[in-house]
Amino acid sequence: MIRECEKQGIEYYILHTGQHYSYEMDKIFFEQLKLPQAKYNLDVGSGKHGEQTAKMLAGIEEILVKDRPDVILVQGDTNTVLAGTLAASKLQIKIGHVEAGLRSFDRTMPEETNRVIADHTSDYLFASTETSKRYLLNEGIPKEKIFVTGNTVVDAAYQNLEISKYETNILTKLSIEEKKYIVATVHRAENVDSKERLSGILNAFSHIYKEFGLPIIFPIHPELRK
């Protein structure tokens, strides 16, 4: 999205809530992926869902009142997305939701609540697939608000693949060969907060290794490391 705004000469800025704040979950992405720095950083840090969202809501509202952008874009299903859509909606500022229409149909997931509220508050819903569009239509969202755009994660993967060719020595660092390893990561709370589920996932990794004999690279989310 950032690169497309720059390509089209659209005035924009990044409002960073600081929901992810460690070097490994924040600054490293701006550095390695060559992204512009955020104009604002609320530095909200971690905390309970209500506490974290409240800090974001107050901070985002203050900035939106001052700047009055034509539209805000929120992406994904985080508490940042929830706070951004609520703040903009109350101020009658147009909202675009990137990755709209994704559904797990599991309301025990906090992300599912965030997705649904964001979708029903947004003016422009950018769905990755026709299936996502169908879910939105089934929930009564007008079809003229929905645009099937493909997935920005795929775009990012292709863009950053080019960067990685020249900017990293990770294969040498980990002593692995190109196309001869597997990368896996796990971070959803319903998977990592359950000892039974996490054990099952790690056992699956073990079976995969035995089957294919390839090393498995497992980047660990800070919460999972705890």
CSV table of C-alpha atoms in Angstrom, one decimal:
chain,number,residue,atom,x,y,z
A,1,MET,CA,0.0,0.0,0.0
A,2,ILE,CA,2.8,2.4,0.9
A,3,ARG,CA,4.7,1.8,-2.3
A,4,GLU,CA,1.5,2.2,-4.4
A,5,CYS,CA,0.8,5.5,-2.7
A,6,GLU,CA,4.3,6.7,-3.6
A,7,LYS,CA,4.0,5.4,-7.1
A,8,GLN,CA,0.8,7.3,-7.7
A,9,GLY,CA,1.9,10.4,-5.9
A,10,ILE,CA,-0.8,10.2,-3.3
A,11,GLU,CA,-0.1,12.2,-0.1
A,12,TYR,CA,-0.1,9.8,2.9
A,13,TYR,CA,1.6,9.1,6.2
A,14,ILE,CA,2.0,6.2,8.6
A,15,LEU,CA,0.3,6.3,12.0
A,16,HIS,CA,2.1,3.6,14.1
A,17,THR,CA,0.3,2.6,17.3
A,18,GLY,CA,3.3,0.7,18.8
A,19,GLN,CA,1.2,-2.4,19.4
A,20,HIS,CA,4.3,-4.2,18.3
A,21,TYR,CA,7.2,-2.5,19.8
A,22,SER,CA,10.2,-4.8,20.2
A,23,TYR,CA,13.0,-4.5,17.7
A,24,GLU,CA,12.2,-8.0,16.2
A,25,MET,CA,8.5,-7.1,15.8
A,26,ASP,CA,8.8,-3.5,14.7
A,27,LYS,CA,12.0,-1.6,13.7
A,28,ILE,CA,13.5,-4.5,11.9
A,29,PHE,CA,10.7,-4.4,9.3
A,30,PHE,CA,11.2,-0.7,8.6
A,31,GLU,CA,14.9,-1.3,8.2
A,32,GLN,CA,15.0,-4.5,6.2
A,33,LEU,CA,12.0,-3.8,4.0
A,34,LYS,CA,13.1,-0.2,3.3
A,35,LEU,CA,9.9,1.4,4.5
A,36,PRO,CA,9.5,5.1,5.4
A,37,GLN,CA,9.4,5.9,9.1
A,38,ALA,CA,6.1,6.6,10.7
A,39,LYS,CA,5.0,10.2,11.1
A,40,TYR,CA,3.4,9.3,14.5
A,41,ASN,CA,4.1,6.5,17.0
A,42,LEU,CA,1.7,6.2,19.9
A,43,ASP,CA,4.0,3.7,21.7
A,44,VAL,CA,1.0,2.0,23.4
A,45,GLY,CA,2.9,-1.2,24.1
A,46,SER,CA,1.3,-4.4,25.3
A,47,GLY,CA,-1.5,-4.8,27.8
A,48,LYS,CA,-5.0,-6.2,28.2
A,49,HIS,CA,-7.2,-5.9,25.1
A,50,GLY,CA,-9.4,-3.1,26.6
A,51,GLU,CA,-6.5,-1.1,28.0
A,52,GLN,CA,-4.5,-1.4,24.8
A,53,THR,CA,-7.4,-0.5,22.5
A,54,ALA,CA,-8.4,2.4,24.8
A,55,LYS,CA,-4.9,4.0,24.6
A,56,MET,CA,-4.9,3.6,20.8
A,57,LEU,CA,-8.4,5.0,20.4
A,58,ALA,CA,-7.5,8.1,22.4
A,59,GLY,CA,-4.2,8.6,20.6
A,60,ILE,CA,-5.6,8.0,17.1
A,61,GLU,CA,-8.6,10.3,17.7
A,62,GLU,CA,-6.4,13.2,18.7
A,63,ILE,CA,-4.3,12.9,15.5
A,64,LEU,CA,-7.4,12.6,13.3
A,65,VAL,CA,-9.0,15.6,14.8
A,66,LYS,CA,-5.9,17.6,14.1
A,67,ASP,CA,-5.1,16.3,10.6
A,68,ARG,CA,-8.6,15.5,9.2
A,69,PRO,CA,-7.3,13.1,6.5
A,70,ASP,CA,-9.7,12.3,3.6
A,71,VAL,CA,-9.6,8.6,4.3
A,72,ILE,CA,-7.8,6.2,6.7
A,73,LEU,CA,-6.6,2.7,5.7
A,74,VAL,CA,-6.5,-0.1,8.2
A,75,GLN,CA,-5.1,-3.5,7.4
A,76,GLY,CA,-5.7,-6.8,9.0
A,77,ASP,CA,-7.4,-7.8,12.2
A,78,THR,CA,-5.4,-6.3,15.1
A,79,ASN,CA,-6.5,-4.1,18.0
A,80,THR,CA,-4.9,-1.3,16.0
A,81,VAL,CA,-7.4,-1.9,13.2
A,82,LEU,CA,-10.3,-1.9,15.7
A,83,ALA,CA,-9.2,1.4,17.3
A,84,GLY,CA,-8.5,3.0,13.9
A,85,THR,CA,-12.0,2.2,12.5
A,86,LEU,CA,-13.8,3.3,15.7
A,87,ALA,CA,-11.9,6.6,15.9
A,88,ALA,CA,-12.5,7.4,12.2
A,89,SER,CA,-16.1,6.4,12.3
A,90,LYS,CA,-16.9,8.6,15.2
A,91,LEU,CA,-15.3,11.6,13.4
A,92,GLN,CA,-17.1,10.8,10.0
A,93,ILE,CA,-13.8,10.1,8.3
A,94,LYS,CA,-13.9,7.6,5.4
A,95,ILE,CA,-12.4,4.1,6.2
A,96,GLY,CA,-10.8,1.6,3.9
A,97,HIS,CA,-10.2,-1.9,5.3
A,98,VAL,CA,-7.5,-4.0,3.6
A,99,GLU,CA,-8.0,-7.7,4.0
A,100,ALA,CA,-11.7,-7.3,4.5
A,101,GLY,CA,-14.0,-10.3,4.6
A,102,LEU,CA,-11.7,-12.8,6.2
A,103,ARG,CA,-13.6,-15.1,8.6
A,104,SER,CA,-12.7,-18.0,10.9
A,105,PHE,CA,-16.2,-18.1,12.2
A,106,ASP,CA,-14.7,-18.6,15.7
A,107,ARG,CA,-15.8,-15.7,18.0
A,108,THR,CA,-13.5,-16.9,20.7
A,109,MET,CA,-10.7,-15.3,18.6
A,110,PRO,CA,-10.3,-11.6,19.4
A,111,GLU,CA,-9.2,-11.1,15.8
A,112,GLU,CA,-12.6,-12.3,14.6
A,113,THR,CA,-14.3,-9.6,16.6
A,114,ASN,CA,-11.9,-7.0,15.2
A,115,ARG,CA,-12.5,-8.1,11.6
A,116,VAL,CA,-16.3,-8.0,11.8
A,117,ILE,CA,-16.4,-4.6,13.5
A,118,ALA,CA,-13.9,-3.2,11.0
A,119,ASP,CA,-15.8,-4.5,8.0
A,120,HIS,CA,-19.2,-3.2,9.2
A,121,THR,CA,-17.7,0.2,10.0
A,122,SER,CA,-15.7,0.7,6.8
A,123,ASP,CA,-16.7,2.5,3.6
A,124,TYR,CA,-14.3,0.7,1.3
A,125,LEU,CA,-13.8,-3.0,1.8
A,126,PHE,CA,-10.8,-4.5,0.0
A,127,ALA,CA,-11.3,-8.2,-0.1
A,128,SER,CA,-8.6,-10.7,-1.1
A,129,THR,CA,-10.8,-13.2,-2.7
A,130,GLU,CA,-14.3,-13.8,-4.1
A,131,THR,CA,-15.0,-16.0,-1.1
A,132,SER,CA,-14.3,-13.0,1.2
A,133,LYS,CA,-16.6,-10.9,-0.9
A,134,ARG,CA,-19.3,-13.6,-0.6
A,135,TYR,CA,-19.0,-13.6,3.2
A,136,LEU,CA,-19.4,-9.8,3.3
A,137,LEU,CA,-22.4,-9.9,1.0
A,138,ASN,CA,-23.9,-12.6,3.3
A,139,GLU,CA,-23.5,-10.2,6.2
A,140,GLY,CA,-25.5,-7.5,4.4
A,141,ILE,CA,-22.7,-5.2,3.3
A,142,PRO,CA,-23.7,-3.5,0.1
A,143,LYS,CA,-21.8,-4.8,-3.0
A,144,GLU,CA,-20.8,-1.3,-4.1
A,145,LYS,CA,-18.6,-1.0,-1.1
A,146,ILE,CA,-16.6,-4.2,-1.8
A,147,PHE,CA,-13.6,-4.5,-4.1
A,148,VAL,CA,-11.8,-7.8,-4.8
A,149,THR,CA,-8.1,-6.8,-5.0
A,150,GLY,CA,-6.0,-9.9,-4.3
A,151,ASN,CA,-3.8,-10.2,-1.2
A,152,THR,CA,-1.2,-7.6,-0.3
A,153,VAL,CA,0.7,-10.3,1.6
A,154,VAL,CA,1.4,-11.9,-1.8
A,155,ASP,CA,2.5,-8.5,-3.2
A,156,ALA,CA,4.8,-7.9,-0.2
A,157,ALA,CA,6.3,-11.4,-0.6
A,158,TYR,CA,7.3,-10.7,-4.2
A,159,GLN,CA,8.6,-7.2,-3.5
A,160,ASN,CA,10.6,-8.3,-0.5
A,161,LEU,CA,11.9,-11.4,-2.3
A,162,GLU,CA,13.8,-8.9,-4.6
A,163,ILE,CA,15.1,-7.0,-1.6
A,164,SER,CA,16.2,-10.3,0.1
A,165,LYS,CA,18.4,-11.3,-2.9
A,166,TYR,CA,20.7,-8.4,-2.3
A,167,GLU,CA,20.3,-7.5,1.4
A,168,THR,CA,20.6,-10.6,3.4
A,169,ASN,CA,23.0,-13.5,4.1
A,170,ILE,CA,20.6,-15.6,6.1
A,171,LEU,CA,21.3,-18.8,4.2
A,172,THR,CA,25.0,-18.6,5.1
A,173,LYS,CA,24.2,-17.5,8.7
A,174,LEU,CA,21.9,-20.6,9.3
A,175,SER,CA,24.1,-22.9,7.2
A,176,ILE,CA,21.2,-23.9,4.9
A,177,GLU,CA,20.9,-24.3,1.1
A,178,GLU,CA,18.4,-22.5,-1.1
A,179,LYS,CA,15.2,-24.6,-1.6
A,180,LYS,CA,16.5,-27.2,0.8
A,181,TYR,CA,14.7,-26.1,4.1
A,182,ILE,CA,11.3,-25.5,5.5
A,183,VAL,CA,10.1,-22.3,7.3
A,184,ALA,CA,7.3,-22.5,9.8
A,185,THR,CA,5.9,-20.1,12.4
A,186,VAL,CA,3.0,-20.2,14.9
A,187,HIS,CA,1.5,-17.2,16.7
A,188,ARG,CA,-2.3,-17.3,17.0
A,189,ALA,CA,-3.3,-17.3,20.7
A,190,GLU,CA,-5.6,-20.3,20.3
A,191,ASN,CA,-2.6,-22.3,19.1
A,192,VAL,CA,0.2,-21.1,21.3
A,193,ASP,CA,-1.8,-20.7,24.6
A,194,SER,CA,-2.9,-24.3,24.5
A,195,LYS,CA,-0.2,-26.8,25.6
A,196,GLU,CA,-2.1,-29.6,23.9
A,197,ARG,CA,-2.4,-27.8,20.5
A,198,LEU,CA,1.2,-26.5,20.6
A,199,SER,CA,2.5,-29.9,21.4
A,200,GLY,CA,0.5,-31.3,18.4
A,201,ILE,CA,2.0,-28.7,16.1
A,202,LEU,CA,5.5,-29.4,17.3
A,203,ASN,CA,5.0,-33.1,16.9
A,204,ALA,CA,3.8,-32.4,13.3
A,205,PHE,CA,7.1,-30.5,12.6
A,206,SER,CA,8.9,-33.6,13.9
A,207,HIS,CA,7.0,-35.9,11.5
A,208,ILE,CA,7.6,-33.5,8.6
A,209,TYR,CA,11.3,-33.6,9.3
A,210,LYS,CA,11.4,-37.4,9.4
A,211,GLU,CA,9.5,-37.5,6.2
A,212,PHE,CA,11.5,-35.0,4.1
A,213,GLY,CA,14.8,-34.8,6.0
A,214,LEU,CA,14.9,-31.0,5.6
A,215,PRO,CA,15.8,-28.6,8.4
A,216,ILE,CA,12.9,-26.6,9.7
A,217,ILE,CA,13.5,-22.9,10.5
A,218,PHE,CA,11.1,-21.8,13.2
A,219,PRO,CA,11.1,-18.0,13.9
A,220,ILE,CA,9.5,-17.7,17.3
A,221,HIS,CA,7.1,-14.9,18.3
A,222,PRO,CA,8.1,-13.2,21.6
A,223,GLU,CA,4.9,-14.3,23.2
A,224,LEU,CA,5.5,-17.9,22.2
A,225,ARG,CA,9.1,-17.7,23.5
A,226,LYS,CA,7.6,-16.8,27.0
